[in-house]
Coordinates of C-alpha atoms in Angstrom, one line a residue:
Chain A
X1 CA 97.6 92.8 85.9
X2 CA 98.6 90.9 89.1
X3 CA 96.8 87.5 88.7
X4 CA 95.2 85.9 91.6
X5 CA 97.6 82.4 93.0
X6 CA 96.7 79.1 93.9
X7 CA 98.8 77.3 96.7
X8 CA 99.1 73.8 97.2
X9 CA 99.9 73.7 101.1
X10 CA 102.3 70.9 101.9
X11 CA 101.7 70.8 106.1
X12 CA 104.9 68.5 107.2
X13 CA 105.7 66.3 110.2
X14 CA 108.0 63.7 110.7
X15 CA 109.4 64.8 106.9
X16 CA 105.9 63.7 105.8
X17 CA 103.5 65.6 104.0
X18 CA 100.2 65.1 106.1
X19 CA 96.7 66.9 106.5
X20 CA 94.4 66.3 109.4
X21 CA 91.0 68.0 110.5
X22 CA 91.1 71.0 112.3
X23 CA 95.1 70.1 113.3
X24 CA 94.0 66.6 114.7
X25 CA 93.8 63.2 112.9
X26 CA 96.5 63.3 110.3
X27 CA 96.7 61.4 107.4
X28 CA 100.1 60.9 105.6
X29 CA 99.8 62.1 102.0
X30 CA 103.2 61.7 100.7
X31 CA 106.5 62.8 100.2
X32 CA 107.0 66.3 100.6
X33 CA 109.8 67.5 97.6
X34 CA 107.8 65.1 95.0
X35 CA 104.2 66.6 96.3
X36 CA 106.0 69.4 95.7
X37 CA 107.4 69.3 92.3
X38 CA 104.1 67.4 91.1
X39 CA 102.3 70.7 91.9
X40 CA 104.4 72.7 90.3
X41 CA 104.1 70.8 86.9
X42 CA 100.0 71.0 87.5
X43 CA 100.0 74.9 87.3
X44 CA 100.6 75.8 90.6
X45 CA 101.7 79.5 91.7
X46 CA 103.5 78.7 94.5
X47 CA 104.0 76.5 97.4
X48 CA 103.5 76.7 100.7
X49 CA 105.5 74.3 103.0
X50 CA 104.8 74.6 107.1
X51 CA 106.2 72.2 109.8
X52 CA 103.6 71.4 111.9
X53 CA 105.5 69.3 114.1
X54 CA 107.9 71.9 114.7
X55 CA 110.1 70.4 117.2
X56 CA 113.5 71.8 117.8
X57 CA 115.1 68.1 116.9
X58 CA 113.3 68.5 113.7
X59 CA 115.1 71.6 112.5
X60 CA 117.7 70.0 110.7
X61 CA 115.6 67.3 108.7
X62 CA 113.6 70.6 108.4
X63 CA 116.2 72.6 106.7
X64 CA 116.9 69.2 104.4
X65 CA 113.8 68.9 103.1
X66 CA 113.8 72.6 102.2
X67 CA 116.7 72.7 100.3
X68 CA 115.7 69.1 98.8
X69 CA 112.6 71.0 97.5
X70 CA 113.7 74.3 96.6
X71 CA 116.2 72.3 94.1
X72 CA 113.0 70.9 92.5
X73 CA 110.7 73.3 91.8
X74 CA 111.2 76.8 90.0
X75 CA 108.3 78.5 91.4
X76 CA 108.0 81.0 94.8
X77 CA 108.6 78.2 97.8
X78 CA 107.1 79.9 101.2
X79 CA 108.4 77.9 104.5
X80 CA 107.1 78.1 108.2
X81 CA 106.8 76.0 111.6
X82 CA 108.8 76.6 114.4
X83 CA 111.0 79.8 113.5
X84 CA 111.2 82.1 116.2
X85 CA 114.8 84.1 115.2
X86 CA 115.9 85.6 112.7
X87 CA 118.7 83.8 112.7
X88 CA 116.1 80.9 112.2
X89 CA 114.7 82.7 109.5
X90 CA 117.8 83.4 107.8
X91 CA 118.8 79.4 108.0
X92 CA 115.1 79.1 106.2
X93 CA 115.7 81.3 103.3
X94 CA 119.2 80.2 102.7
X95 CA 118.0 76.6 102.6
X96 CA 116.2 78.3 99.8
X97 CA 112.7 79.7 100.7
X98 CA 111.9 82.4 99.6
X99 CA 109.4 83.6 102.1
X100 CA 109.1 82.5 105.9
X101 CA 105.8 82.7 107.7
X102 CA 105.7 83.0 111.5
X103 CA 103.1 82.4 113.7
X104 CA 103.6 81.1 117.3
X105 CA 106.9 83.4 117.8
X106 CA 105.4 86.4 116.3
X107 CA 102.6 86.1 118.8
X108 CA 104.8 86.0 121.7
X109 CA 107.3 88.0 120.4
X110 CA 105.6 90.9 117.8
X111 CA 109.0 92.6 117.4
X112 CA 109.8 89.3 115.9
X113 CA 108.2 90.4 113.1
X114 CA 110.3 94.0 112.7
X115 CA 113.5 92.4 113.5
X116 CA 112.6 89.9 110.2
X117 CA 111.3 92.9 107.8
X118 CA 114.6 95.0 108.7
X119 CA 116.5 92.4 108.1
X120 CA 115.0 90.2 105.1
X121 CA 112.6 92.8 103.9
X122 CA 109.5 93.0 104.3
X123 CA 108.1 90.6 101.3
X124 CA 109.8 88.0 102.7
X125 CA 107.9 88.2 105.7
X126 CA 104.7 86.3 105.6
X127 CA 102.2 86.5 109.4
X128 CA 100.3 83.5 109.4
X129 CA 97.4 83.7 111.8
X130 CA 95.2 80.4 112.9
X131 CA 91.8 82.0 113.5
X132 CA 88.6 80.5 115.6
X133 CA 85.6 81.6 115.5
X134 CA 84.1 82.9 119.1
X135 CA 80.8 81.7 120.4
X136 CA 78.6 82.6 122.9
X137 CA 77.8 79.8 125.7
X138 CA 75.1 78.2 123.3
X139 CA 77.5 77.7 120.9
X140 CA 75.8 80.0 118.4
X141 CA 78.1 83.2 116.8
X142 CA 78.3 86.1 118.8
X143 CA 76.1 89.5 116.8
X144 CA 79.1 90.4 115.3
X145 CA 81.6 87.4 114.5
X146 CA 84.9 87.9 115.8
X147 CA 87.9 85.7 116.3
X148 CA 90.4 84.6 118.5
X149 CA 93.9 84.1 117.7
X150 CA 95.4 80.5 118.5
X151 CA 98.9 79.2 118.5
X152 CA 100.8 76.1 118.7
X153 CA 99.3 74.7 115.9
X154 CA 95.4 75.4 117.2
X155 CA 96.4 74.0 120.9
X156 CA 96.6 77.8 122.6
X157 CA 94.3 80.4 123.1
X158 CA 95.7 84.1 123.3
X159 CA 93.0 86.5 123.8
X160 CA 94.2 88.4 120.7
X161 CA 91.4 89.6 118.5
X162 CA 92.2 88.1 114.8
X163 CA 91.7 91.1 112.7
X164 CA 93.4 93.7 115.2
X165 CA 96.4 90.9 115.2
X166 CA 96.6 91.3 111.6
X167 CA 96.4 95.1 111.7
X168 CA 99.2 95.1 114.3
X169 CA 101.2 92.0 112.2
X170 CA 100.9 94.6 109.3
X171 CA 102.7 97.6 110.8
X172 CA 105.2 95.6 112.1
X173 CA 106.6 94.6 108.8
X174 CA 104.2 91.6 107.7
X175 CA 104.6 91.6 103.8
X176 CA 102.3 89.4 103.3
X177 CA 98.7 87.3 105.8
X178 CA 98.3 83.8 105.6
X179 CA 94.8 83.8 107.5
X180 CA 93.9 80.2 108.3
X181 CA 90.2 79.4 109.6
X182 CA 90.8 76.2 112.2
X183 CA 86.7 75.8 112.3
X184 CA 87.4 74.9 108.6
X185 CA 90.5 73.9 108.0
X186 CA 90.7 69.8 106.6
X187 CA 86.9 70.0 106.3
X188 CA 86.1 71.3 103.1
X189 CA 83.3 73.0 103.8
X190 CA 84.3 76.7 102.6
X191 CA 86.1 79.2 103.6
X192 CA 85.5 81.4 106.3
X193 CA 84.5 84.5 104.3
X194 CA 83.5 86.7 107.0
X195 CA 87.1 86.4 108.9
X196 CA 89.0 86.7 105.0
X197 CA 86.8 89.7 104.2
X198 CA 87.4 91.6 107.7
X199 CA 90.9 91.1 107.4
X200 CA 91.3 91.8 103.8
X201 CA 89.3 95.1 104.1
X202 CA 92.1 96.0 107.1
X203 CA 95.3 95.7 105.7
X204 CA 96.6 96.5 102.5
X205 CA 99.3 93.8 102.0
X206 CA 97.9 90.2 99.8
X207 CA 96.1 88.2 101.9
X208 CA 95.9 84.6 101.5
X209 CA 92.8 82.5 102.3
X210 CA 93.5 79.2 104.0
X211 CA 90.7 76.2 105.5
X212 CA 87.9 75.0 103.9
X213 CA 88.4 74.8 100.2
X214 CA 86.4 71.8 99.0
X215 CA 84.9 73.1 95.7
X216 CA 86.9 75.2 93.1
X217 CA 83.8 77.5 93.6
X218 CA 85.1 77.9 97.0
X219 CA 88.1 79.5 95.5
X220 CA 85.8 81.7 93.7
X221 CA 84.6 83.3 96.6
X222 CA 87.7 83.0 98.4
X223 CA 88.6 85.9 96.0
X224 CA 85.3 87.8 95.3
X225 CA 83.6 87.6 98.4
X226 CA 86.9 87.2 100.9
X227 CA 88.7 90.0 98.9
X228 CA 91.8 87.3 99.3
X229 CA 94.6 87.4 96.7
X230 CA 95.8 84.5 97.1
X231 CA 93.8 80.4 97.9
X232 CA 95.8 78.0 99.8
X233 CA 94.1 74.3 100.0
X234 CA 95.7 70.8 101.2
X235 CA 93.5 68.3 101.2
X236 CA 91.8 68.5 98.3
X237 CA 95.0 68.5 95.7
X238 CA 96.3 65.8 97.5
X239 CA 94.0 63.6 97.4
X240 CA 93.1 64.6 93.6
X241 CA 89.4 65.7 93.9
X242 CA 90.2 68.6 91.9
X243 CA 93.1 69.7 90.1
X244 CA 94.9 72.9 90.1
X245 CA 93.8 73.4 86.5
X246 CA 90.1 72.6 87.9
X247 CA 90.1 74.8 90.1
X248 CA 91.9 77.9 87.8
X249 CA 89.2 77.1 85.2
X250 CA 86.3 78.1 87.8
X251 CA 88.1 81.4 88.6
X252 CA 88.7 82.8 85.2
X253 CA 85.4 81.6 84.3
X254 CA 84.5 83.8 87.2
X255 CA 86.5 86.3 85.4
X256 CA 89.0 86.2 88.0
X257 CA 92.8 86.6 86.4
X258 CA 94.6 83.5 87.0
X259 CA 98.0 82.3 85.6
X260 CA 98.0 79.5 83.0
X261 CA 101.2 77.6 83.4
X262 CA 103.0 76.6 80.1
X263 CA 103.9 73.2 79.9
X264 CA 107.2 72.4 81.3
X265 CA 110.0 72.5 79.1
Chain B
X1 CA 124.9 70.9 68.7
X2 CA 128.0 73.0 68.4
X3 CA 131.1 72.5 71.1
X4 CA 130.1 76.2 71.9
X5 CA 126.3 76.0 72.7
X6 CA 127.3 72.8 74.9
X7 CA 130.1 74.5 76.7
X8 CA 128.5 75.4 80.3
X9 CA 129.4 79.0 80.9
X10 CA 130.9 79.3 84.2
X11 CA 128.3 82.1 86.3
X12 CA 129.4 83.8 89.6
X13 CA 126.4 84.4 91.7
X14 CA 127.0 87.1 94.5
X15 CA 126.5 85.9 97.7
X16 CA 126.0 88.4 100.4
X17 CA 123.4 86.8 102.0
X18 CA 120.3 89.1 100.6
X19 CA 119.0 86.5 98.6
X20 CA 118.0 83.2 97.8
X21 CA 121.2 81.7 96.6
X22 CA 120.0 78.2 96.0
X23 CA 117.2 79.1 94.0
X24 CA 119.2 81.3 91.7
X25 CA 122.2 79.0 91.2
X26 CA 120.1 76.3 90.5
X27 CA 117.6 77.5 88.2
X28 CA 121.2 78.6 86.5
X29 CA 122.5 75.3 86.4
X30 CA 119.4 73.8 85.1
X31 CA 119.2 76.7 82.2
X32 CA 122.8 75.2 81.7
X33 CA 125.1 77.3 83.4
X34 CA 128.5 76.0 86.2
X35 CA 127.1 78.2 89.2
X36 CA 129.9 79.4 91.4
X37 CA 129.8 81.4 94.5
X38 CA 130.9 85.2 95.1
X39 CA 132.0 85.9 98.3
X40 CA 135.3 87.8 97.3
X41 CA 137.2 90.0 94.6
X42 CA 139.1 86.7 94.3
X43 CA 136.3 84.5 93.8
X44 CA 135.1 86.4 90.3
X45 CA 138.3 84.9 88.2
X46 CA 137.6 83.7 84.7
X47 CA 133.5 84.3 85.3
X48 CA 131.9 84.7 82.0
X49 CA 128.7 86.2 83.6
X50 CA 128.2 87.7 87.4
X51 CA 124.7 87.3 88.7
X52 CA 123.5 89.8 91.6
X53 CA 120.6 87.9 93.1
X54 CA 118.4 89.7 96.3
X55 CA 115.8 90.9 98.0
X56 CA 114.9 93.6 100.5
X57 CA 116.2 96.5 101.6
X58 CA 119.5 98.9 99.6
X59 CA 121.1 99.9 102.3
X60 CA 122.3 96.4 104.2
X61 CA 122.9 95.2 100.8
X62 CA 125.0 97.7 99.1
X63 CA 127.1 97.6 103.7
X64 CA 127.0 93.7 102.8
X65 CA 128.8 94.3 99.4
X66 CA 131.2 96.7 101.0
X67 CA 132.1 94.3 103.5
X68 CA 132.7 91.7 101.2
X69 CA 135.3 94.6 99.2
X70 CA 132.9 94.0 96.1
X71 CA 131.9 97.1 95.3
X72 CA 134.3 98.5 93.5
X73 CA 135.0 95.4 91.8
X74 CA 131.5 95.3 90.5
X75 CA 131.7 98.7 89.3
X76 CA 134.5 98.2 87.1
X77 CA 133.1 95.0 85.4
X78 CA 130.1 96.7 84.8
X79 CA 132.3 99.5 83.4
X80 CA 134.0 97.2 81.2
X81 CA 130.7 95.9 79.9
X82 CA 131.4 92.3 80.7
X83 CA 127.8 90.1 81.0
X84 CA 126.0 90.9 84.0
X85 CA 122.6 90.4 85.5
X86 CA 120.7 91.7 88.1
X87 CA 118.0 90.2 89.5
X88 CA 115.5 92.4 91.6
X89 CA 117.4 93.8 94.3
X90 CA 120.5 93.0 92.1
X91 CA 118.6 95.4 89.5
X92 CA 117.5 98.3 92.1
X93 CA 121.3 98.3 93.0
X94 CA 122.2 99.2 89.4
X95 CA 120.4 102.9 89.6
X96 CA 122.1 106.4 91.7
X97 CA 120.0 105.3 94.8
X98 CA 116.6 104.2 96.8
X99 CA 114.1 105.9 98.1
X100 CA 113.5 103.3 100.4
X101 CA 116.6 104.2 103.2
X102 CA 118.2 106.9 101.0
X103 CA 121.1 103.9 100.0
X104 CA 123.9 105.2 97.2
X105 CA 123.9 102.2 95.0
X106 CA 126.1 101.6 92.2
X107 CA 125.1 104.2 89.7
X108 CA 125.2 101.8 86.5
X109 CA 122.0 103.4 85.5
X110 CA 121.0 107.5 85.8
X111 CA 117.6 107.1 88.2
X112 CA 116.3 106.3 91.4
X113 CA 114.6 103.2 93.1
X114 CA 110.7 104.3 94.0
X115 CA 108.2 102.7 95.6
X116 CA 105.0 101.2 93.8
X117 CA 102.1 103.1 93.3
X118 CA 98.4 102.7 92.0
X119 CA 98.7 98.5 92.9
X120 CA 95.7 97.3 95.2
X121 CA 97.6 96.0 97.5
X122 CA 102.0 96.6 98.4
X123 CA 104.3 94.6 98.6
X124 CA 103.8 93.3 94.4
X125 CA 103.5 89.7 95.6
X126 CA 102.6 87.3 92.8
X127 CA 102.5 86.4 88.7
X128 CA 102.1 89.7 86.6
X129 CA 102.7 89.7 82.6
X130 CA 106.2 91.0 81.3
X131 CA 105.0 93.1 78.6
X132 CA 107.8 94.1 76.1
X133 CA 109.3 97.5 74.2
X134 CA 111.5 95.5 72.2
X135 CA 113.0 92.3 70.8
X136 CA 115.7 91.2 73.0
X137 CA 117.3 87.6 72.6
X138 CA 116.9 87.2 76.3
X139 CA 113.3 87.0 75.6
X140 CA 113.9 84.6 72.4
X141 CA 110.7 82.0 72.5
X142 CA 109.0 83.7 75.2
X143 CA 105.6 85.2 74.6
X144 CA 105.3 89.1 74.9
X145 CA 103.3 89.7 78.0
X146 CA 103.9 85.8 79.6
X147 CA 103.9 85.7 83.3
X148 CA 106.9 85.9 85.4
X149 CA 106.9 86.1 89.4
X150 CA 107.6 88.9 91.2
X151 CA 108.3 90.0 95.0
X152 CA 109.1 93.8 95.7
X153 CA 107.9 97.0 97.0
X154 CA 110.2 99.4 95.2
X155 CA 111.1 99.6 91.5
X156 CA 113.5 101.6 89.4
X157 CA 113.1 104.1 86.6
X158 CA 115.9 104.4 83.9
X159 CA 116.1 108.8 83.4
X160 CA 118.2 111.0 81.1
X161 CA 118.4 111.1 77.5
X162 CA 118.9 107.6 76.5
X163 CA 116.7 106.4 79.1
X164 CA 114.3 104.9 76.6
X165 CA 117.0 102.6 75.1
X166 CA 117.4 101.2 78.2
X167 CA 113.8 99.8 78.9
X168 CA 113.2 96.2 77.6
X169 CA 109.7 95.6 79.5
X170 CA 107.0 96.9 82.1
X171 CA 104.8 95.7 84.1
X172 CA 101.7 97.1 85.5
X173 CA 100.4 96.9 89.0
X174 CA 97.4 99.7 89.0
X175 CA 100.4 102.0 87.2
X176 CA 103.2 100.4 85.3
X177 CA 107.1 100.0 86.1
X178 CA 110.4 98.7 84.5
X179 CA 110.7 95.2 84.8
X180 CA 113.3 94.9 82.6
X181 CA 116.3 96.3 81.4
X182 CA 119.6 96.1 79.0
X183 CA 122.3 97.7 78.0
X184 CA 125.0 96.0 76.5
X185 CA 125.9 93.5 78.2
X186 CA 124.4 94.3 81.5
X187 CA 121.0 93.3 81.9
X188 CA 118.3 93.8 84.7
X189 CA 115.2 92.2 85.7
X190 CA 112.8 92.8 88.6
X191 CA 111.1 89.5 87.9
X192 CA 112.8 86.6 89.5
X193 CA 113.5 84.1 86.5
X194 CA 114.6 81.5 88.8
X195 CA 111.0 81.2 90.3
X196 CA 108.8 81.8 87.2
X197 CA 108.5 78.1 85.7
X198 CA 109.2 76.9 82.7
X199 CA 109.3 80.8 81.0
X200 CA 111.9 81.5 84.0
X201 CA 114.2 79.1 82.7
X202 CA 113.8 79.7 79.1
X203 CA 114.9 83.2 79.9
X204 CA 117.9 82.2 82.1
X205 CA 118.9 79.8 79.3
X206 CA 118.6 82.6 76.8
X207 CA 121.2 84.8 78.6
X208 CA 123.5 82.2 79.1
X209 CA 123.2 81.7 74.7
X210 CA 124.3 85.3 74.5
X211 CA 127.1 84.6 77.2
X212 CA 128.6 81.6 75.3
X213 CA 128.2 82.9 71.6
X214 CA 129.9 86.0 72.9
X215 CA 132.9 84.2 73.9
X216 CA 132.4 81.8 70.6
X217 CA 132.4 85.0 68.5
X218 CA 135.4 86.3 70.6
X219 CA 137.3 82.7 70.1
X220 CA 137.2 82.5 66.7
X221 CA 137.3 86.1 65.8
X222 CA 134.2 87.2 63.4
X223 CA 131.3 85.2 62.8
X224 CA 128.8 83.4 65.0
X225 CA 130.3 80.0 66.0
X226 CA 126.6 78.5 65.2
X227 CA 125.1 78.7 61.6
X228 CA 121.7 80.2 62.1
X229 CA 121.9 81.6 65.5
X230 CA 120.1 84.4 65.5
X231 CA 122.2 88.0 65.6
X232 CA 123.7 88.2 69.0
X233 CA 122.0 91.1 70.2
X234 CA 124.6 93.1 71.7
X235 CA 124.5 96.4 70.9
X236 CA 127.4 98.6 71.4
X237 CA 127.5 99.8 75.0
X238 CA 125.8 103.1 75.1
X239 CA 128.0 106.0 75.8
X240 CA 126.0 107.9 77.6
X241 CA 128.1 109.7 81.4
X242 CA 126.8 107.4 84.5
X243 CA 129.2 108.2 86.8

């Protein structure tokens, strides 16, 4: 049986590991390859690892760090910010990713995506989409909740409808949806069910659920609720308000199938 | 310790830039392996063991091994049953061909590569138990049915008569699949040891036992080098027509 995974997300600037609130107001949180490695030892199921500074100057240190990491840990290591090639994407995975997400360059460039599947396969191509929530001029949701697509880490709008991005993302050769909430991301609050569940009942490739985990029972409903196969969460591993092992204890209470990690060798 | 079981087995990984080399050649190196780079005939020399790492697609791969004029040399170790291990594309390329773009792979094993069916949700993304047919040393101190990652779409079934020989594990994803193989010394594995933890390693460390009490048994002529090593598992290459 395919167990459900847990992600520690390692967002990176500067060769920092740092988390802010809805993409503002970071807070470093450490060194990304030892973040990394601690994770690993704690029972995570993968990692996730995206540049959010992204800056062409950055690409090398990028590509560094990467390969710094991916010689520390010996679990799946999933890498994106900033690639808009696949020539990029190709420098990613032989730096030792073994999946690449895109987001801003798939947006303005869809066949992006193909061009990475044909090349890479598709299960090395992850679509990660930064989600709002739209509201009507009182602020309140509108009858039925949709969402708008944003890119550059959270800064522009793109009139694309989330869960018909997603759809599209899909046929294109997306292996895999990393669907981030940025009304919840860094505020622990929950996840955005609603968006996870639309999207999730779209596509049939794993989804993983991104912004808002606070609670392990968030993660909970992150699966049974969101219909997500996968929980990514920052902010609350690194600052150690629940463990991994916390958090896989709620979902198999939950009777969730998770993966308990042997102790390392 | 034993001079043998110290040695560090000298591994040539295939590089043809379908995989994720640095993963694979250091989870190798960790399990206790020297890791050296394929990129030519040349470059495979005294290997003890050739490693075909990948992922994606049959057809670029098997064009990328052409290119590179390692084909046939592939082939003919595989022919002369030297240690070899595939690793999930490096195991699809093993069978006649894919279903996926109609590729002729190498034809080690009577079969085709199909796609998944029954899972929830395609591409198999994730942890999924490794549930055994028989003993194997590869497997020595690993639970049956422990978790190992995997990443693929497409997965190959061993056919003809002494099909079930070949079959070390499955896995099931809605309906189950091979997700391991061995015959001889060729071994196959859709999981990718390399990224499954500490079980990962154990495993990539237990092929590389079998790799270096093979050339212990070979050195000194009979018995193996290490009192109490388990029986080296190598059965005698099945005879069975795969060309």
């Amino acid at each position: 049986m395919l167990l459900r995974r847990v992600i520690p997300c390692l967002d990176v600037a500067g060769g920092r590991v740092v988390k802010g609130t809805r993409f503002i107001d970071l807070v470093d949180e450490g060194d990304p390859a030892e973040l990394a490695e601690r994770y690993a030892s704690e029972g995570a199921d993968e990692i996730v690892f995206l540049d959010i500074s992204a800056a062409p100057e950055g690409r090398s240190t990028l590509l560094e760090l990467v390969e710094r990491t991916a010689r520390r840990v010996f679990i799946p290591l999933t890498v994106g910010g900033g690639v808009r090639t696949d020539d990029e994407m190709a420098a990613v995975l032989r730096a030792g990713a073994d999946k690449v997400s895109l987001n801003t360059a798939a947006v303005l460039d869809p066949e992006l995506i193909a061009r990475c599947a044909a090349r890479f396969g598709r299960q090395a191509v992850v679509v990660a989409i930064d989600a709002r929530r739209v509201v009507d001029e009182r602020g309140a949701n509108l009858e039925s909740p949709n969402w708008e697509v944003l890119v550059r880490g959270g800064r522009d709008s793109t009139g694309l409808e989330a869960v018909e991005w997603a759809a599209r993302a899909v046929e294109l050769g997306a292996g895999e949806l990393l669907v981030t909430s940025i009304d919840r991301d860094g505020t622990q609050s929950g996840f955005d069910l609603a968006l996870l569940e639309a999207i999730s009942a779209r596509v049939t490739v794993p989804v993983i659920a991104s912004g808002g985990a606070g609670e392990p029972g968030d993660f909970v409903a992150a699966v049974v609720q969101g219909g997500a196969d996968a929980v990514l969460a920052a902010s609350i591993f690194h600052r150690r308000q629940h463990a991994i092992e916390d958090v896989k204890a709620a979902m198999a209470a939950a009777g969730i199938p998770v993966r308990i990690a042997p102790k390392a060798a | 310790m034993s001079p043998a079981r110290e040695k560090r087995p000298l591994v040539g990984i295939v590089d043809y830039g379908a995989g994720n080399i640095v993963s694979v050649s250091r989870g190798l190196e960790i399990a206790g392996a020297e890791a050296r780079l394929i990129r030519r005939p040349e470059d495979l020399g005294d290997v003890e063991l050739l490693v075909v790492p990948g992922v994606g697609a049959a057809a670029p791969a098997m064009a990328r091994l052409e290119a590179a004029g390692l084909v046939d040399p592939i082939r003919a170790w595989l022919e002369a049953d030297r240690w070899f291990l595939g690793i999930c594309l490096g195991l699809q390329l093993l069978f006649d061909g894919s279903d996926e773009d109609g590729a002729e792979t190498l034809g080690a094993i009577r079969g085709r590569t199909r796609i998944l069916s029954g899972g929830a949700r395609l591409p198999h993304i994730g942890w999924n138990q490794v549930e055994r047919h028989r003993d194997h040393s590869t497997f020595e101190e690993i639970p049956d049915g422990a978790d190992f990652y995997f990443v693929h779409s497409y997965a190959g079934r061993p056919e003809g008569p002494t099909a079930g020989e070949l079959v070390l594990a499955e896995t099931t994803d809605g309906s189950s699949f091979v997700s391991a193989v061995a015959r001889g010394r060729m071994l196959g594995v859709q999981f990718h040891p390399e990224r499954s933890g500490p079980y990962g390693l154990r495993f990539l460390g237990n092929v590389l036992d079998l790799v270096r009490r093979d050339a212990g048994i070979e050195a000194a002529g009979a018995s193996p080098v290490e009192a109490g090593a388990p029986a080296v598992e190598v059965a005698a290459p099945a005879v069975e027509s795969v060309v």
